[in-house]
C-alpha cells in the first residue's frame, strides 16, 4: 500500500490564531475582533478574509517558500555507504536511512511542492519531475517553508521517510 501525503493546513501552524472570545483584544498593536481568524506570522497580525482558503494555506502566508527548496542527502563517506549496502544484503531488503549516516550533497529550487511531487511520481517518470536524477539510497527533501518532507530512493522508486533529521539542520 502506498503511503499518503496530505497537504499542510493552517490548523497545524503555531502562527494561526482564531480569536474566539466575545470581546476584542489588542495584540501587537492591532485590535483583534471577536470570532475572527488571524495569522500571527507577520510583524502585525493579518486577518483571514472571506476569499482566503478555509483549509489550505493561503498564497500570502509569510512562511511559504515559492519555489520550494530541494535538498539531496548522500552518504557522509564511503564507509557509511558500504555499511548500508552490506546491511541491505544481509537483511535481504532495503533498510530505512539513518540520518546520522547522511550529509547534504546538493541544494536547489524546485517548482513542485512535496504534495505535488508525491502525487505525480507514481504516474510520471522521475526525469520529468526532478531537475536531475536521484541515485539509489539517497534521501531527497522538499521544503515548502511550512513543512519538510523526506523521500528515500529505493529500487522500486521513492518512499516517504518519517523522522529523518539531517545532521546539522537548524530546524
Coordinates of N, CA and C in Angstrom, one line a residue:
X1 N 0.8 -1.2 0.0 CA 0.0 0.0 0.0 C 0.9 1.2 0.0
X2 N 0.5 2.2 -0.7 CA 1.3 3.4 -0.9 C 1.0 4.4 0.2
X3 N 2.0 5.0 0.8 CA 1.9 6.0 1.9 C 1.1 7.2 1.3
X4 N 0.4 7.9 2.2 CA -0.3 9.1 1.8 C 0.4 10.3 2.3
X5 N 0.4 11.3 1.6 CA 1.0 12.6 2.0 C -0.1 13.6 1.8
X6 N -0.4 14.3 3.0 CA -1.5 15.3 2.9 C -0.9 16.7 2.8
X7 N -1.7 17.6 2.3 CA -1.3 19.0 2.2 C -1.3 19.6 3.6
X8 N -0.4 20.4 3.9 CA -0.4 21.1 5.2 C -1.6 22.1 5.3
X9 N -2.0 22.4 6.5 CA -3.1 23.3 6.7 C -2.7 24.3 7.8
X10 N -3.4 25.4 7.8 CA -3.2 26.4 8.8 C -3.4 25.9 10.3
X11 N -4.3 24.9 10.4 CA -4.6 24.4 11.7 C -3.4 23.9 12.5
X12 N -2.4 23.4 11.7 CA -1.2 22.8 12.3 C -0.1 23.8 12.5
X13 N -0.4 25.1 12.2 CA 0.6 26.2 12.3 C 0.5 26.9 13.6
X14 N 1.7 27.2 14.3 CA 1.7 27.9 15.5 C 1.3 29.3 15.4
X15 N 1.3 29.9 14.2 CA 1.0 31.3 13.9 C -0.5 31.5 13.7
X16 N -1.2 30.4 13.5 CA -2.7 30.5 13.2 C -3.4 30.8 14.5
X17 N -4.3 31.7 14.6 CA -5.0 32.1 15.8 C -6.4 32.4 15.5
X18 N -7.3 31.7 16.1 CA -8.8 32.0 16.0 C -9.2 32.7 17.3
X19 N -9.5 34.0 17.2 CA -9.9 34.8 18.4 C -11.4 34.5 18.7
X20 N -11.6 33.5 19.6 CA -12.9 33.0 19.9 C -13.6 33.7 21.1
X21 N -13.0 34.7 21.6 CA -13.6 35.4 22.8 C -14.7 36.4 22.3
X22 N -15.6 36.7 23.2 CA -16.7 37.6 22.8 C -16.3 39.1 22.8
X23 N -15.2 39.4 23.4 CA -14.7 40.7 23.5 C -13.4 40.9 22.6
X24 N -13.1 42.0 22.2 CA -11.9 42.3 21.4 C -10.7 42.2 22.3
X25 N -9.5 42.1 21.6 CA -8.3 42.0 22.3 C -7.2 42.7 21.5
X26 N -6.3 43.4 22.2 CA -5.2 44.1 21.4 C -4.0 43.2 21.5
X27 N -3.4 42.9 20.3 CA -2.2 42.1 20.2 C -1.3 42.7 19.2
X28 N 0.0 43.0 19.5 CA 1.0 43.6 18.7 C 0.4 44.9 18.0
X29 N -0.3 45.7 18.8 CA -0.8 47.0 18.4 C -2.0 46.9 17.5
X30 N -2.6 45.7 17.3 CA -3.8 45.6 16.5 C -4.9 45.1 17.3
X31 N -6.1 45.6 17.1 CA -7.3 45.2 17.8 C -7.9 44.0 17.1
X32 N -7.9 42.8 17.8 CA -8.5 41.6 17.3 C -10.0 41.6 17.5
X33 N -10.7 41.4 16.5 CA -12.2 41.3 16.6 C -12.6 40.0 17.0
X34 N -13.8 39.9 17.7 CA -14.3 38.6 18.2 C -14.6 37.6 17.0
X35 N -14.3 36.4 17.2 CA -14.6 35.3 16.2 C -14.0 35.5 14.9
X36 N -12.8 36.0 14.8 CA -12.1 36.2 13.6 C -10.8 35.3 13.6
X37 N -10.3 35.0 12.4 CA -9.2 34.1 12.2 C -8.0 35.0 11.8
X38 N -6.9 34.9 12.5 CA -5.7 35.8 12.2 C -4.5 34.9 12.0
X39 N -3.5 35.4 11.3 CA -2.2 34.9 11.1 C -1.2 35.8 11.9
X40 N -0.5 35.2 12.8 CA 0.4 36.0 13.6 C 1.9 35.8 13.1
X41 N 2.1 35.4 11.9 CA 3.4 35.2 11.4 C 4.1 36.4 10.9
X42 N 3.3 37.5 10.7 CA 3.9 38.8 10.3 C 4.2 39.6 11.5
X43 N 4.8 40.8 11.3 CA 5.1 41.6 12.5 C 3.8 42.1 13.1
X44 N 2.7 42.3 12.3 CA 1.4 42.6 12.8 C 0.5 41.5 12.4
X45 N -0.5 41.2 13.2 CA -1.5 40.1 12.8 C -2.2 40.4 11.5
X46 N -2.5 39.4 10.7 CA -3.2 39.6 9.5 C -4.5 38.8 9.5
X47 N -5.5 39.5 9.2 CA -6.9 38.9 9.2 C -7.1 38.0 8.0
X48 N -7.7 36.8 8.2 CA -8.1 36.0 7.1 C -9.4 36.6 6.5
X49 N -9.4 36.7 5.2 CA -10.6 37.3 4.6 C -11.5 36.2 4.1
X50 N -12.7 36.5 3.6 CA -13.6 35.5 3.2 C -13.2 34.8 1.9
X51 N -12.4 35.5 1.1 CA -11.9 34.8 -0.2 C -10.7 33.9 0.1
X52 N -10.1 33.9 1.3 CA -8.9 33.1 1.6 C -9.4 31.6 1.7
X53 N -8.6 30.7 1.4 CA -9.0 29.3 1.5 C -9.3 28.9 3.0
X54 N -10.3 28.0 3.2 CA -10.7 27.7 4.5 C -9.7 26.6 5.2
X55 N -9.2 25.7 4.4 CA -8.4 24.6 4.9 C -6.9 24.8 4.4
X56 N -6.7 25.1 3.2 CA -5.4 25.1 2.6 C -4.7 26.4 3.1
X57 N -3.4 26.4 3.0 CA -2.6 27.6 3.4 C -2.7 28.6 2.3
X58 N -3.0 29.9 2.6 CA -3.1 30.9 1.6 C -1.8 31.3 0.9
X59 N -1.9 31.8 -0.3 CA -0.7 32.2 -1.0 C 0.1 33.3 -0.3
X60 N -0.5 34.1 0.5 CA 0.2 35.2 1.2 C 0.9 34.8 2.5
X61 N 0.9 33.5 2.8 CA 1.5 33.0 4.0 C 2.9 33.4 4.1
X62 N 3.4 34.0 5.2 CA 4.8 34.5 5.3 C 5.8 33.4 5.4
X63 N 5.4 32.2 5.8 CA 6.3 31.1 5.9 C 6.5 30.3 4.6
X64 N 5.6 30.5 3.7 CA 5.6 29.7 2.4 C 6.8 30.1 1.5
X65 N 7.5 29.1 1.0 CA 8.6 29.4 0.1 C 8.1 29.0 -1.3
X66 N 8.2 29.9 -2.3 CA 7.8 29.7 -3.6 C 8.9 30.2 -4.5
X67 N 9.7 29.4 -5.2 CA 9.6 28.0 -5.3 C 10.1 27.3 -4.1
X68 N 9.8 26.0 -4.0 CA 10.3 25.2 -2.8 C 11.8 24.9 -2.9
X69 N 12.4 24.5 -1.8 CA 13.8 24.1 -1.8 C 13.9 22.6 -1.9
X70 N 14.8 22.2 -2.8 CA 15.1 20.7 -2.9 C 16.5 20.5 -2.4
X71 N 16.6 19.6 -1.4 CA 17.9 19.2 -0.9 C 18.1 17.7 -1.1
X72 N 19.3 17.3 -1.5 CA 19.6 15.9 -1.7 C 20.7 15.5 -0.7
X73 N 20.5 14.4 0.1 CA 21.4 14.0 1.0 C 22.0 12.6 0.6
X74 N 23.3 12.5 0.6 CA 24.0 11.3 0.3 C 24.8 10.8 1.5
X75 N 25.4 9.7 1.3 CA 26.2 9.1 2.5 C 27.4 10.1 2.8
X76 N 27.7 10.2 4.1 CA 28.7 11.1 4.6 C 30.1 10.7 4.1
X77 N 30.3 9.4 3.9 CA 31.6 8.9 3.4 C 31.4 7.5 2.8
X78 N 32.5 6.9 2.3 CA 32.4 5.6 1.6 C 32.1 4.5 2.6
X79 N 32.6 4.6 3.8 CA 32.4 3.6 4.9 C 30.9 3.5 5.2
X80 N 30.2 4.6 5.3 CA 28.8 4.6 5.6 C 28.0 4.0 4.4
X81 N 28.4 4.3 3.2 CA 27.7 3.7 2.0 C 27.9 2.2 2.1
X82 N 29.2 1.7 2.3 CA 29.5 0.3 2.3 C 28.7 -0.4 3.4
X83 N 28.6 0.2 4.6 CA 27.9 -0.4 5.7 C 26.4 -0.6 5.3
X84 N 25.8 0.5 4.7 CA 24.4 0.4 4.4 C 24.2 -0.7 3.3
X85 N 25.0 -0.7 2.3 CA 24.9 -1.8 1.3 C 25.0 -3.2 1.9
X86 N 25.9 -3.4 2.8 CA 26.1 -4.7 3.4 C 24.9 -5.1 4.3
X87 N 24.4 -4.1 5.0 CA 23.2 -4.3 5.8 C 22.0 -4.7 4.9
X88 N 21.8 -4.0 3.8 CA 20.7 -4.3 2.9 C 20.9 -5.8 2.4
X89 N 22.1 -6.2 2.0 CA 22.3 -7.5 1.5 C 22.0 -8.6 2.6
X90 N 22.5 -8.3 3.8 CA 22.4 -9.3 4.9 C 20.9 -9.5 5.4
X91 N 20.1 -8.4 5.3 CA 18.7 -8.5 5.7 C 17.9 -8.9 4.5
X92 N 18.4 -8.8 3.3 CA 17.6 -9.2 2.1 C 16.6 -8.2 1.7
X93 N 16.7 -7.0 2.2 CA 15.7 -6.0 1.8 C 16.4 -4.6 2.0
X94 N 15.8 -3.6 1.5 CA 16.4 -2.2 1.7 C 16.0 -1.7 3.1
X95 N 16.9 -1.3 3.8 CA 16.7 -0.8 5.2 C 16.4 0.7 5.1
X96 N 15.7 1.3 6.1 CA 15.5 2.7 6.0 C 16.7 3.5 6.3
X97 N 16.8 4.7 5.9 CA 18.0 5.5 6.1 C 18.1 6.0 7.5
X98 N 19.4 6.1 8.0 CA 19.7 6.7 9.3 C 20.3 8.0 9.1
X99 N 19.7 9.1 9.6 CA 20.1 10.4 9.3 C 21.6 10.7 9.7
X100 N 22.1 10.0 10.7 CA 23.5 10.2 11.1 C 24.5 9.8 10.0
X101 N 24.1 8.9 9.1 CA 24.9 8.5 8.0 C 24.9 9.4 6.8
X102 N 24.1 10.4 6.8 CA 23.9 11.2 5.6 C 24.4 12.6 5.8
X103 N 24.8 13.3 4.7 CA 25.3 14.7 4.7 C 24.6 15.3 3.5
X104 N 24.5 16.6 3.6 CA 23.9 17.4 2.4 C 24.9 17.4 1.3
X105 N 24.3 17.0 0.1 CA 25.2 16.9 -1.1 C 24.8 18.0 -2.2
X106 N 23.5 18.4 -2.2 CA 23.1 19.3 -3.3 C 21.9 20.0 -2.8
X107 N 21.7 21.3 -3.2 CA 20.6 22.1 -2.9 C 20.2 23.0 -4.0
X108 N 18.9 23.1 -4.3 CA 18.5 24.0 -5.4 C 17.0 24.2 -5.2
X109 N 16.4 25.0 -6.1 CA 15.0 25.3 -6.1 C 14.2 24.4 -7.0
X110 N 13.0 24.1 -6.7 CA 12.1 23.2 -7.4 C 10.7 23.8 -7.4
X111 N 10.0 23.7 -8.6 CA 8.7 24.3 -8.7 C 7.6 23.5 -8.0
X112 N 7.8 22.2 -7.9 CA 6.9 21.3 -7.3 C 6.9 21.3 -5.8
X113 N 5.7 21.2 -5.2 CA 5.6 21.1 -3.7 C 5.8 19.6 -3.4
X114 N 6.0 19.2 -2.2 CA 6.1 17.8 -1.8 C 4.9 17.0 -2.1
X115 N 3.7 17.6 -1.9 CA 2.4 17.0 -2.2 C 2.3 16.7 -3.7
X116 N 2.6 17.7 -4.5 CA 2.5 17.6 -6.0 C 3.5 16.5 -6.5
X117 N 4.7 16.5 -6.0 CA 5.7 15.6 -6.4 C 5.2 14.2 -6.0
X118 N 4.7 13.9 -4.8 CA 4.3 12.6 -4.4 C 3.1 12.1 -5.2
X119 N 2.2 13.0 -5.5 CA 1.0 12.7 -6.3 C 1.4 12.3 -7.8
X120 N 2.4 13.0 -8.3 CA 2.8 12.8 -9.7 C 3.8 11.8 -9.9
X121 N 4.6 11.4 -8.9 CA 5.7 10.5 -9.1 C 5.3 9.1 -9.4
X122 N 4.0 8.7 -9.1 CA 3.5 7.4 -9.4 C 3.2 7.2 -10.9
X123 N 2.8 8.3 -11.5 CA 2.3 8.2 -12.9 C 3.3 8.8 -13.9
X124 N 4.2 9.6 -13.5 CA 5.2 10.3 -14.4 C 6.6 9.8 -14.0
X125 N 7.5 9.8 -15.0 CA 8.9 9.3 -14.8 C 9.6 10.4 -13.9
X126 N 10.5 9.9 -13.1 CA 11.3 10.8 -12.3 C 12.0 11.9 -13.1
X127 N 12.5 11.6 -14.3 CA 13.3 12.5 -15.1 C 12.4 13.7 -15.4
X128 N 11.1 13.6 -15.5 CA 10.2 14.7 -15.9 C 9.9 15.6 -14.7
X129 N 10.1 15.1 -13.5 CA 9.7 15.8 -12.3 C 10.9 16.5 -11.6
X130 N 12.0 15.9 -11.6 CA 13.2 16.5 -10.9 C 14.2 17.0 -11.9
X131 N 14.9 18.1 -11.5 CA 15.9 18.7 -12.3 C 17.1 17.7 -12.7
X132 N 17.4 16.8 -11.8 CA 18.4 15.8 -12.1 C 18.0 14.5 -11.4
X133 N 18.5 13.4 -11.9 CA 18.1 12.1 -11.2 C 18.7 11.9 -9.9
X134 N 18.0 11.2 -9.0 CA 18.5 10.9 -7.6 C 19.0 9.5 -7.6
X135 N 20.2 9.3 -7.1 CA 20.8 8.0 -7.1 C 20.2 7.1 -6.0
X136 N 20.4 5.8 -6.2 CA 19.8 4.8 -5.3 C 20.3 5.1 -3.8
X137 N 19.4 5.0 -2.9 CA 19.7 5.1 -1.4 C 20.0 6.5 -1.0
X138 N 19.7 7.5 -1.8 CA 19.9 8.9 -1.4 C 18.5 9.4 -0.8
X139 N 18.6 10.4 0.0 CA 17.4 11.0 0.6 C 17.2 12.4 0.0
X140 N 15.9 12.6 -0.4 CA 15.6 13.9 -1.0 C 14.6 14.6 -0.1
X141 N 14.8 15.9 0.1 CA 14.0 16.7 0.9 C 13.3 17.8 0.1
X142 N 12.0 18.0 0.2 CA 11.4 19.1 -0.4 C 10.8 20.0 0.8
X143 N 11.3 21.2 0.8 CA 10.9 22.1 1.9 C 10.1 23.3 1.3
X144 N 8.8 23.4 1.7 CA 8.0 24.5 1.2 C 7.9 25.6 2.2
X145 N 8.6 25.5 3.2 CA 8.6 26.6 4.3 C 7.6 26.2 5.4
X146 N 6.6 25.5 5.1 CA 5.6 25.1 6.1 C 6.1 23.8 6.8
X147 N 6.5 22.8 6.0 CA 6.9 21.5 6.5 C 7.9 20.9 5.5
X148 N 8.8 20.2 6.1 CA 9.8 19.4 5.3 C 9.3 18.0 5.1
X149 N 9.5 17.5 3.9 CA 9.1 16.1 3.6 C 10.3 15.5 3.0
X150 N 10.6 14.2 3.4 CA 11.8 13.5 3.0 C 11.3 12.3 2.2
X151 N 12.0 12.0 1.1 CA 11.8 10.8 0.3 C 13.1 10.0 0.1
X152 N 13.0 8.7 0.2 CA 14.1 7.8 0.1 C 14.0 7.1 -1.2
X153 N 15.1 7.1 -2.0 CA 15.1 6.5 -3.3 C 15.5 5.0 -3.1
X154 N 14.6 4.1 -3.5 CA 14.8 2.7 -3.4 C 14.8 2.1 -4.9
X155 N 15.0 0.8 -5.0 CA 14.9 0.2 -6.3 C 13.5 0.3 -6.9
X156 N 12.5 0.3 -6.1 CA 11.1 0.4 -6.6 C 10.6 1.8 -6.8
X157 N 11.4 2.8 -6.5 CA 11.0 4.2 -6.6 C 11.2 4.9 -5.3
X158 N 10.5 6.0 -5.1 CA 10.6 6.8 -3.9 C 9.7 6.3 -2.8
X159 N 10.1 6.5 -1.5 CA 9.3 6.1 -0.4 C 9.4 7.3 0.6
X160 N 8.3 7.6 1.3 CA 8.3 8.6 2.3 C 9.1 8.2 3.5
X161 N 9.9 9.1 4.0 CA 10.7 8.8 5.2 C 10.2 9.7 6.3
X162 N 9.8 9.1 7.5 CA 9.4 9.9 8.6 C 10.5 9.9 9.7
X163 N 10.7 11.0 10.3 CA 11.6 11.1 11.4 C 13.1 11.3 11.0
X164 N 13.3 11.6 9.7 CA 14.7 11.9 9.2 C 15.1 13.3 9.6
X165 N 16.1 13.4 10.5 CA 16.6 14.7 11.0 C 18.0 14.8 10.5
X166 N 18.2 15.7 9.4 CA 19.6 15.9 8.9 C 20.5 16.4 10.0
X167 N 21.7 15.9 10.0 CA 22.7 16.3 11.0 C 23.1 17.7 10.6
X168 N 23.1 18.5 11.7 CA 23.5 20.0 11.5 C 22.3 20.8 11.0
X169 N 21.1 20.3 10.9 CA 20.0 21.1 10.5 C 19.6 22.0 11.6
X170 N 19.3 23.2 11.2 CA 19.0 24.3 12.2 C 17.5 24.3 12.6
X171 N 16.7 23.5 11.9 CA 15.2 23.5 12.2 C 14.9 22.4 13.2

